[in-house]
mmCIF file with all atom_site columns, C-alpha atoms in Angstrom:
data_model
loop_
_atom_site.group_PDB
_atom_site.id
_atom_site.type_symbol
_atom_site.label_atom_id
_atom_site.label_alt_id
_atom_site.label_comp_id
_atom_site.label_asym_id
_atom_site.label_entity_id
_atom_site.label_seq_id
_atom_site.pdbx_PDB_ins_code
_atom_site.Cartn_x
_atom_site.Cartn_y
_atom_site.Cartn_z
_atom_site.occupancy
_atom_site.B_iso_or_equiv
_atom_site.pdbx_formal_charge
_atom_site.auth_seq_id
_atom_site.auth_comp_id
_atom_site.auth_asym_id
_atom_site.auth_atom_id
_atom_site.pdbx_PDB_model_num
ATOM 1   C CA . MET A 1 1   ? -17.566 0.941   1.098   1.00 67.00 ? 1   MET A CA 1
ATOM 2   C CA . SER A 1 2   ? -15.403 -1.101  -1.267  1.00 86.00 ? 2   SER A CA 1
ATOM 3   C CA . LEU A 1 3   ? -12.730 0.689   -3.221  1.00 95.00 ? 3   LEU A CA 1
ATOM 4   C CA . LYS A 1 4   ? -13.368 1.103   -6.956  1.00 96.00 ? 4   LYS A CA 1
ATOM 5   C CA . SER A 1 5   ? -10.758 0.557   -9.638  1.00 97.00 ? 5   SER A CA 1
ATOM 6   C CA . GLY A 1 6   ? -9.018  3.793   -10.535 1.00 97.00 ? 6   GLY A CA 1
ATOM 7   C CA . ILE A 1 7   ? -6.005  6.055   -10.165 1.00 97.00 ? 7   ILE A CA 1
ATOM 8   C CA . TYR A 1 8   ? -5.143  7.059   -6.586  1.00 98.00 ? 8   TYR A CA 1
ATOM 9   C CA . GLN A 1 9   ? -2.597  8.616   -4.289  1.00 97.00 ? 9   GLN A CA 1
ATOM 10  C CA . ILE A 1 10  ? -2.044  6.462   -1.190  1.00 98.00 ? 10  ILE A CA 1
ATOM 11  C CA . GLN A 1 11  ? -1.092  8.158   2.054   1.00 96.00 ? 11  GLN A CA 1
ATOM 12  C CA . SER A 1 12  ? -0.267  6.828   5.509   1.00 95.00 ? 12  SER A CA 1
ATOM 13  C CA . SER A 1 13  ? -2.709  7.777   8.258   1.00 94.00 ? 13  SER A CA 1
ATOM 14  C CA . ASP A 1 14  ? 0.052   7.841   10.889  1.00 89.00 ? 14  ASP A CA 1
ATOM 15  C CA . LYS A 1 15  ? 1.514   11.081  12.234  1.00 82.00 ? 15  LYS A CA 1
ATOM 16  C CA . SER A 1 16  ? 3.847   11.471  9.231   1.00 83.00 ? 16  SER A CA 1
ATOM 17  C CA . GLN A 1 17  ? 0.953   11.336  6.722   1.00 89.00 ? 17  GLN A CA 1
ATOM 18  C CA . SER A 1 18  ? 3.579   10.303  4.177   1.00 93.00 ? 18  SER A CA 1
ATOM 19  C CA . PHE A 1 19  ? 2.628   9.412   0.647   1.00 95.00 ? 19  PHE A CA 1
ATOM 20  C CA . ILE A 1 20  ? 3.416   5.838   -0.355  1.00 96.00 ? 20  ILE A CA 1
ATOM 21  C CA . GLY A 1 21  ? 5.288   5.127   -3.580  1.00 96.00 ? 21  GLY A CA 1
ATOM 22  C CA . ARG A 1 22  ? 8.392   3.760   -5.191  1.00 95.00 ? 22  ARG A CA 1
ATOM 23  C CA . ASN A 1 23  ? 11.666  5.038   -3.865  1.00 87.00 ? 23  ASN A CA 1
ATOM 24  C CA . ARG A 1 24  ? 12.771  8.094   -5.842  1.00 86.00 ? 24  ARG A CA 1
ATOM 25  C CA . ALA A 1 25  ? 16.333  6.746   -6.131  1.00 87.00 ? 25  ALA A CA 1
ATOM 26  C CA . GLU A 1 26  ? 16.309  3.390   -7.927  1.00 91.00 ? 26  GLU A CA 1
ATOM 27  C CA . ASP A 1 27  ? 18.965  1.358   -9.665  1.00 91.00 ? 27  ASP A CA 1
ATOM 28  C CA . ARG A 1 28  ? 18.479  0.630   -13.362 1.00 94.00 ? 28  ARG A CA 1
ATOM 29  C CA . SER A 1 29  ? 18.245  -3.147  -12.992 1.00 95.00 ? 29  SER A CA 1
ATOM 30  C CA . LEU A 1 30  ? 15.082  -5.161  -13.534 1.00 96.00 ? 30  LEU A CA 1
ATOM 31  C CA . ASN A 1 31  ? 15.129  -6.288  -9.898  1.00 96.00 ? 31  ASN A CA 1
ATOM 32  C CA . PRO A 1 32  ? 12.032  -5.491  -7.808  1.00 97.00 ? 32  PRO A CA 1
ATOM 33  C CA . LYS A 1 33  ? 11.907  -1.881  -6.570  1.00 97.00 ? 33  LYS A CA 1
ATOM 34  C CA . ARG A 1 34  ? 11.230  -0.787  -2.989  1.00 95.00 ? 34  ARG A CA 1
ATOM 35  C CA . VAL A 1 35  ? 7.873   0.731   -2.079  1.00 96.00 ? 35  VAL A CA 1
ATOM 36  C CA . VAL A 1 36  ? 8.379   3.222   0.738   1.00 95.00 ? 36  VAL A CA 1
ATOM 37  C CA . ALA A 1 37  ? 6.777   5.877   2.894   1.00 94.00 ? 37  ALA A CA 1
ATOM 38  C CA . LEU A 1 38  ? 8.176   8.988   1.216   1.00 92.00 ? 38  LEU A CA 1
ATOM 39  C CA . ALA A 1 39  ? 9.478   11.918  3.240   1.00 87.00 ? 39  ALA A CA 1
ATOM 40  C CA . PRO A 1 40  ? 6.645   14.155  4.508   1.00 85.00 ? 40  PRO A CA 1
ATOM 41  C CA . GLY A 1 41  ? 5.328   16.451  1.773   1.00 85.00 ? 41  GLY A CA 1
ATOM 42  C CA . ILE A 1 42  ? 6.974   14.522  -1.081  1.00 89.00 ? 42  ILE A CA 1
ATOM 43  C CA . LEU A 1 43  ? 4.582   13.173  -3.738  1.00 88.00 ? 43  LEU A CA 1
ATOM 44  C CA . PRO A 1 44  ? 5.306   9.912   -5.565  1.00 89.00 ? 44  PRO A CA 1
ATOM 45  C CA . LEU A 1 45  ? 6.557   10.227  -9.138  1.00 88.00 ? 45  LEU A CA 1
ATOM 46  C CA . ALA A 1 46  ? 3.455   8.364   -10.373 1.00 92.00 ? 46  ALA A CA 1
ATOM 47  C CA . PRO A 1 47  ? 0.025   7.689   -8.855  1.00 95.00 ? 47  PRO A CA 1
ATOM 48  C CA . TRP A 1 48  ? -1.169  4.207   -7.960  1.00 98.00 ? 48  TRP A CA 1
ATOM 49  C CA . VAL A 1 49  ? -3.279  2.113   -10.314 1.00 98.00 ? 49  VAL A CA 1
ATOM 50  C CA . VAL A 1 50  ? -5.888  0.134   -8.370  1.00 98.00 ? 50  VAL A CA 1
ATOM 51  C CA . GLU A 1 51  ? -7.501  -2.776  -10.247 1.00 98.00 ? 51  GLU A CA 1
ATOM 52  C CA . GLN A 1 52  ? -10.369 -4.649  -8.600  1.00 97.00 ? 52  GLN A CA 1
ATOM 53  C CA . LEU A 1 53  ? -10.451 -8.307  -9.668  1.00 97.00 ? 53  LEU A CA 1
ATOM 54  C CA . ASP A 1 54  ? -13.547 -10.452 -10.187 1.00 96.00 ? 54  ASP A CA 1
ATOM 55  C CA . ASN A 1 55  ? -12.814 -12.252 -6.884  1.00 96.00 ? 55  ASN A CA 1
ATOM 56  C CA . GLY A 1 56  ? -13.013 -8.949  -4.944  1.00 95.00 ? 56  GLY A CA 1
ATOM 57  C CA . ARG A 1 57  ? -9.268  -8.727  -4.404  1.00 98.00 ? 57  ARG A CA 1
ATOM 58  C CA . TYR A 1 58  ? -7.035  -6.065  -5.908  1.00 98.00 ? 58  TYR A CA 1
ATOM 59  C CA . ILE A 1 59  ? -3.840  -5.635  -7.891  1.00 98.00 ? 59  ILE A CA 1
ATOM 60  C CA . LEU A 1 60  ? -2.029  -2.468  -6.779  1.00 99.00 ? 60  LEU A CA 1
ATOM 61  C CA . LYS A 1 61  ? 0.490   -0.930  -9.177  1.00 98.00 ? 61  LYS A CA 1
ATOM 62  C CA . ALA A 1 62  ? 3.207   1.492   -8.089  1.00 97.00 ? 62  ALA A CA 1
ATOM 63  C CA . GLY A 1 63  ? 4.845   3.394   -10.917 1.00 94.00 ? 63  GLY A CA 1
ATOM 64  C CA . GLY A 1 64  ? 2.839   1.279   -13.361 1.00 95.00 ? 64  GLY A CA 1
ATOM 65  C CA . ARG A 1 65  ? 4.159   -2.035  -12.014 1.00 97.00 ? 65  ARG A CA 1
ATOM 66  C CA . PRO A 1 66  ? 2.313   -4.565  -9.836  1.00 98.00 ? 66  PRO A CA 1
ATOM 67  C CA . THR A 1 67  ? 3.317   -4.923  -6.207  1.00 98.00 ? 67  THR A CA 1
ATOM 68  C CA . ALA A 1 68  ? 4.257   -8.065  -4.320  1.00 98.00 ? 68  ALA A CA 1
ATOM 69  C CA . ASP A 1 69  ? 4.964   -9.231  -0.791  1.00 97.00 ? 69  ASP A CA 1
ATOM 70  C CA . ILE A 1 70  ? 8.574   -10.439 -0.993  1.00 96.00 ? 70  ILE A CA 1
ATOM 71  C CA . ASP A 1 71  ? 10.217  -11.500 2.271   1.00 96.00 ? 71  ASP A CA 1
ATOM 72  C CA . HIS A 1 72  ? 7.668   -9.496  4.300   1.00 96.00 ? 72  HIS A CA 1
ATOM 73  C CA . LYS A 1 73  ? 8.357   -6.229  2.474   1.00 96.00 ? 73  LYS A CA 1
ATOM 74  C CA . LEU A 1 74  ? 6.502   -4.383  -0.288  1.00 98.00 ? 74  LEU A CA 1
ATOM 75  C CA . TRP A 1 75  ? 8.070   -4.300  -3.745  1.00 98.00 ? 75  TRP A CA 1
ATOM 76  C CA . ALA A 1 76  ? 7.090   -3.181  -7.245  1.00 98.00 ? 76  ALA A CA 1
ATOM 77  C CA . VAL A 1 77  ? 7.845   -6.075  -9.604  1.00 98.00 ? 77  VAL A CA 1
ATOM 78  C CA . LEU A 1 78  ? 9.226   -5.241  -13.055 1.00 97.00 ? 78  LEU A CA 1
ATOM 79  C CA . LEU A 1 79  ? 9.211   -8.783  -14.496 1.00 94.00 ? 79  LEU A CA 1
ATOM 80  C CA . ASP A 1 80  ? 6.614   -11.574 -14.474 1.00 88.00 ? 80  ASP A CA 1
ATOM 81  C CA . GLU A 1 81  ? 8.352   -13.286 -11.536 1.00 85.00 ? 81  GLU A CA 1
ATOM 82  C CA . PRO A 1 82  ? 7.574   -13.199 -8.728  1.00 91.00 ? 82  PRO A CA 1
ATOM 83  C CA . PRO A 1 83  ? 3.851   -12.889 -9.437  1.00 95.00 ? 83  PRO A CA 1
ATOM 84  C CA . ALA A 1 84  ? 1.898   -9.879  -8.219  1.00 96.00 ? 84  ALA A CA 1
ATOM 85  C CA . THR A 1 85  ? 0.237   -10.238 -4.833  1.00 98.00 ? 85  THR A CA 1
ATOM 86  C CA . GLU A 1 86  ? -3.544  -10.068 -4.780  1.00 98.00 ? 86  GLU A CA 1
ATOM 87  C CA . TRP A 1 87  ? -4.475  -7.676  -1.965  1.00 99.00 ? 87  TRP A CA 1
ATOM 88  C CA . ILE A 1 88  ? -7.559  -7.530  0.241   1.00 98.00 ? 88  ILE A CA 1
ATOM 89  C CA . ILE A 1 89  ? -8.544  -3.893  0.859   1.00 98.00 ? 89  ILE A CA 1
ATOM 90  C CA . THR A 1 90  ? -10.857 -3.409  3.841   1.00 96.00 ? 90  THR A CA 1
ATOM 91  C CA . PRO A 1 91  ? -12.558 -0.121  4.808   1.00 95.00 ? 91  PRO A CA 1
ATOM 92  C CA . VAL A 1 92  ? -11.699 1.388   8.206   1.00 94.00 ? 92  VAL A CA 1
ATOM 93  C CA . SER A 1 93  ? -14.730 3.630   8.651   1.00 87.00 ? 93  SER A CA 1
ATOM 94  C CA . ARG A 1 94  ? -13.790 4.783   12.144  1.00 83.00 ? 94  ARG A CA 1
ATOM 95  C CA . VAL A 1 95  ? -10.830 6.693   10.595  1.00 82.00 ? 95  VAL A CA 1
ATOM 96  C CA . ALA A 1 96  ? -12.358 8.131   7.383   1.00 87.00 ? 96  ALA A CA 1
ATOM 97  C CA . ASN A 1 97  ? -14.580 7.166   4.451   1.00 91.00 ? 97  ASN A CA 1
ATOM 98  C CA . ASN A 1 98  ? -11.476 6.661   2.308   1.00 94.00 ? 98  ASN A CA 1
ATOM 99  C CA . ALA A 1 99  ? -9.354  4.795   4.903   1.00 96.00 ? 99  ALA A CA 1
ATOM 100 C CA . TYR A 1 100 ? -8.412  1.144   4.390   1.00 97.00 ? 100 TYR A CA 1
ATOM 101 C CA . THR A 1 101 ? -6.181  -1.680  5.552   1.00 97.00 ? 101 THR A CA 1
ATOM 102 C CA . ILE A 1 102 ? -4.332  -3.639  2.865   1.00 98.00 ? 102 ILE A CA 1
ATOM 103 C CA . GLU A 1 103 ? -3.661  -7.350  3.476   1.00 98.00 ? 103 GLU A CA 1
ATOM 104 C CA . ASN A 1 104 ? -2.228  -10.129 1.352   1.00 97.00 ? 104 ASN A CA 1
ATOM 105 C CA . SER A 1 105 ? -4.743  -12.665 0.059   1.00 94.00 ? 105 SER A CA 1
ATOM 106 C CA . ASN A 1 106 ? -4.014  -15.321 2.694   1.00 93.00 ? 106 ASN A CA 1
ATOM 107 C CA . GLY A 1 107 ? -4.400  -12.824 5.554   1.00 91.00 ? 107 GLY A CA 1
ATOM 108 C CA . SER A 1 108 ? -0.928  -13.528 6.954   1.00 94.00 ? 108 SER A CA 1
ATOM 109 C CA . GLY A 1 109 ? 0.209   -9.913  6.662   1.00 97.00 ? 109 GLY A CA 1
ATOM 110 C CA . GLY A 1 110 ? -0.724  -6.392  5.737   1.00 98.00 ? 110 GLY A CA 1
ATOM 111 C CA . TRP A 1 111 ? 0.953   -3.115  4.891   1.00 98.00 ? 111 TRP A CA 1
ATOM 112 C CA . VAL A 1 112 ? 2.609   -1.413  7.855   1.00 97.00 ? 112 VAL A CA 1
ATOM 113 C CA . VAL A 1 113 ? 4.567   1.852   7.959   1.00 95.00 ? 113 VAL A CA 1
ATOM 114 C CA . THR A 1 114 ? 7.500   1.297   10.292  1.00 89.00 ? 114 THR A CA 1
ATOM 115 C CA . GLU A 1 115 ? 10.154  3.653   11.558  1.00 79.00 ? 115 GLU A CA 1
ATOM 116 C CA . ASP A 1 116 ? 12.749  0.923   11.877  1.00 67.00 ? 116 ASP A CA 1
ATOM 117 C CA . GLU A 1 117 ? 12.741  -0.230  8.263   1.00 54.00 ? 117 GLU A CA 1
ATOM 118 C CA . GLU A 1 118 ? 15.652  0.766   6.045   1.00 57.00 ? 118 GLU A CA 1
ATOM 119 C CA . ASP A 1 119 ? 14.575  3.579   3.695   1.00 65.00 ? 119 ASP A CA 1
ATOM 120 C CA . ASN A 1 120 ? 11.091  3.493   5.262   1.00 89.00 ? 120 ASN A CA 1
ATOM 121 C CA . GLN A 1 121 ? 10.154  0.498   3.111   1.00 94.00 ? 121 GLN A CA 1
ATOM 122 C CA . ILE A 1 122 ? 6.609   -0.688  3.755   1.00 96.00 ? 122 ILE A CA 1
ATOM 123 C CA . ALA A 1 123 ? 6.580   -3.915  5.774   1.00 96.00 ? 123 ALA A CA 1
ATOM 124 C CA . VAL A 1 124 ? 4.088   -6.726  5.193   1.00 98.00 ? 124 VAL A CA 1
ATOM 125 C CA . ARG A 1 125 ? 3.431   -8.333  8.555   1.00 97.00 ? 125 ARG A CA 1
ATOM 126 C CA . PRO A 1 126 ? 0.544   -9.441  10.782  1.00 98.00 ? 126 PRO A CA 1
ATOM 127 C CA . LEU A 1 127 ? -1.777  -6.537  11.557  1.00 97.00 ? 127 LEU A CA 1
ATOM 128 C CA . ILE A 1 128 ? -2.591  -5.542  15.126  1.00 94.00 ? 128 ILE A CA 1
ATOM 129 C CA . VAL A 1 129 ? -6.365  -5.398  15.578  1.00 92.00 ? 129 VAL A CA 1
ATOM 130 C CA . GLY A 1 130 ? -7.926  -3.814  18.661  1.00 87.00 ? 130 GLY A CA 1
ATOM 131 C CA . PRO A 1 131 ? -10.867 -5.747  20.149  1.00 86.00 ? 131 PRO A CA 1
ATOM 132 C CA . SER A 1 132 ? -13.751 -3.420  19.386  1.00 86.00 ? 132 SER A CA 1
ATOM 133 C CA . GLU A 1 133 ? -16.622 -3.071  16.953  1.00 85.00 ? 133 GLU A CA 1
ATOM 134 C CA . PRO A 1 134 ? -15.751 -1.778  14.438  1.00 84.00 ? 134 PRO A CA 1
ATOM 135 C CA . PRO A 1 135 ? -12.162 -3.032  14.812  1.00 87.00 ? 135 PRO A CA 1
ATOM 136 C CA . PHE A 1 136 ? -9.408  -0.592  15.773  1.00 91.00 ? 136 PHE A CA 1
ATOM 137 C CA . TYR A 1 137 ? -6.120  -0.508  13.859  1.00 94.00 ? 137 TYR A CA 1
ATOM 138 C CA . PRO A 1 138 ? -3.004  1.520   14.713  1.00 95.00 ? 138 PRO A CA 1
ATOM 139 C CA . PRO A 1 139 ? -2.528  4.484   12.318  1.00 95.00 ? 139 PRO A CA 1
ATOM 140 C CA . SER A 1 140 ? 0.606   2.831   10.867  1.00 95.00 ? 140 SER A CA 1
ATOM 141 C CA . GLU A 1 141 ? -1.650  0.099   9.411   1.00 97.00 ? 141 GLU A CA 1
ATOM 142 C CA . VAL A 1 142 ? -4.305  2.372   7.869   1.00 97.00 ? 142 VAL A CA 1
ATOM 143 C CA . PHE A 1 143 ? -3.964  4.039   4.470   1.00 98.00 ? 143 PHE A CA 1
ATOM 144 C CA . ILE A 1 144 ? -5.919  6.880   2.870   1.00 96.00 ? 144 ILE A CA 1
ATOM 145 C CA . PHE A 1 145 ? -6.848  6.508   -0.812  1.00 98.00 ? 145 PHE A CA 1
ATOM 146 C CA . GLU A 1 146 ? -7.481  9.805   -2.636  1.00 96.00 ? 146 GLU A CA 1
ATOM 147 C CA . GLU A 1 147 ? -8.420  9.862   -6.290  1.00 95.00 ? 147 GLU A CA 1
ATOM 148 C CA . ALA A 1 148 ? -5.462  11.300  -8.172  1.00 90.00 ? 148 ALA A CA 1
ATOM 149 C CA . PRO A 1 149 ? -6.081  14.615  -9.933  1.00 79.00 ? 149 PRO A CA 1
ATOM 150 C CA . GLU A 1 150 ? -6.323  14.352  -13.699 1.00 70.00 ? 150 GLU A CA 1
ATOM 151 C CA . ASP A 1 151 ? -3.474  15.985  -15.585 1.00 62.00 ? 151 ASP A CA 1
#
């Protein structure tokens, strides 16, 4: 089932089940801001805005700002440059009805939670796909989208 535009919390499906969001400690510059797997149990300061485009791709906003694949890492972009990445969000029904992979529009990389990244920043790299039908993805490449509660 395709994901509808809306306000969501995004959570890793790996063993940490960390929420994904902008780093809680940010400098005050207008440079892009890291998007990380937060410590277990910590909620992001703001939910994600998911906008489905007419071409079926998505713009994902963290803390109200669009995200981009910059040097194979996930960033929230505060200025118009670099441009936001259009993401392809694909259901992973073998995990859950609300589980998805997130890939850049050219398919060269997708979101991956890694333990070796500084500050647990989300990597954007080629996804590992197990040869089965439906395809199998490691939990570090699958994300759960839950509609954010209304305040």
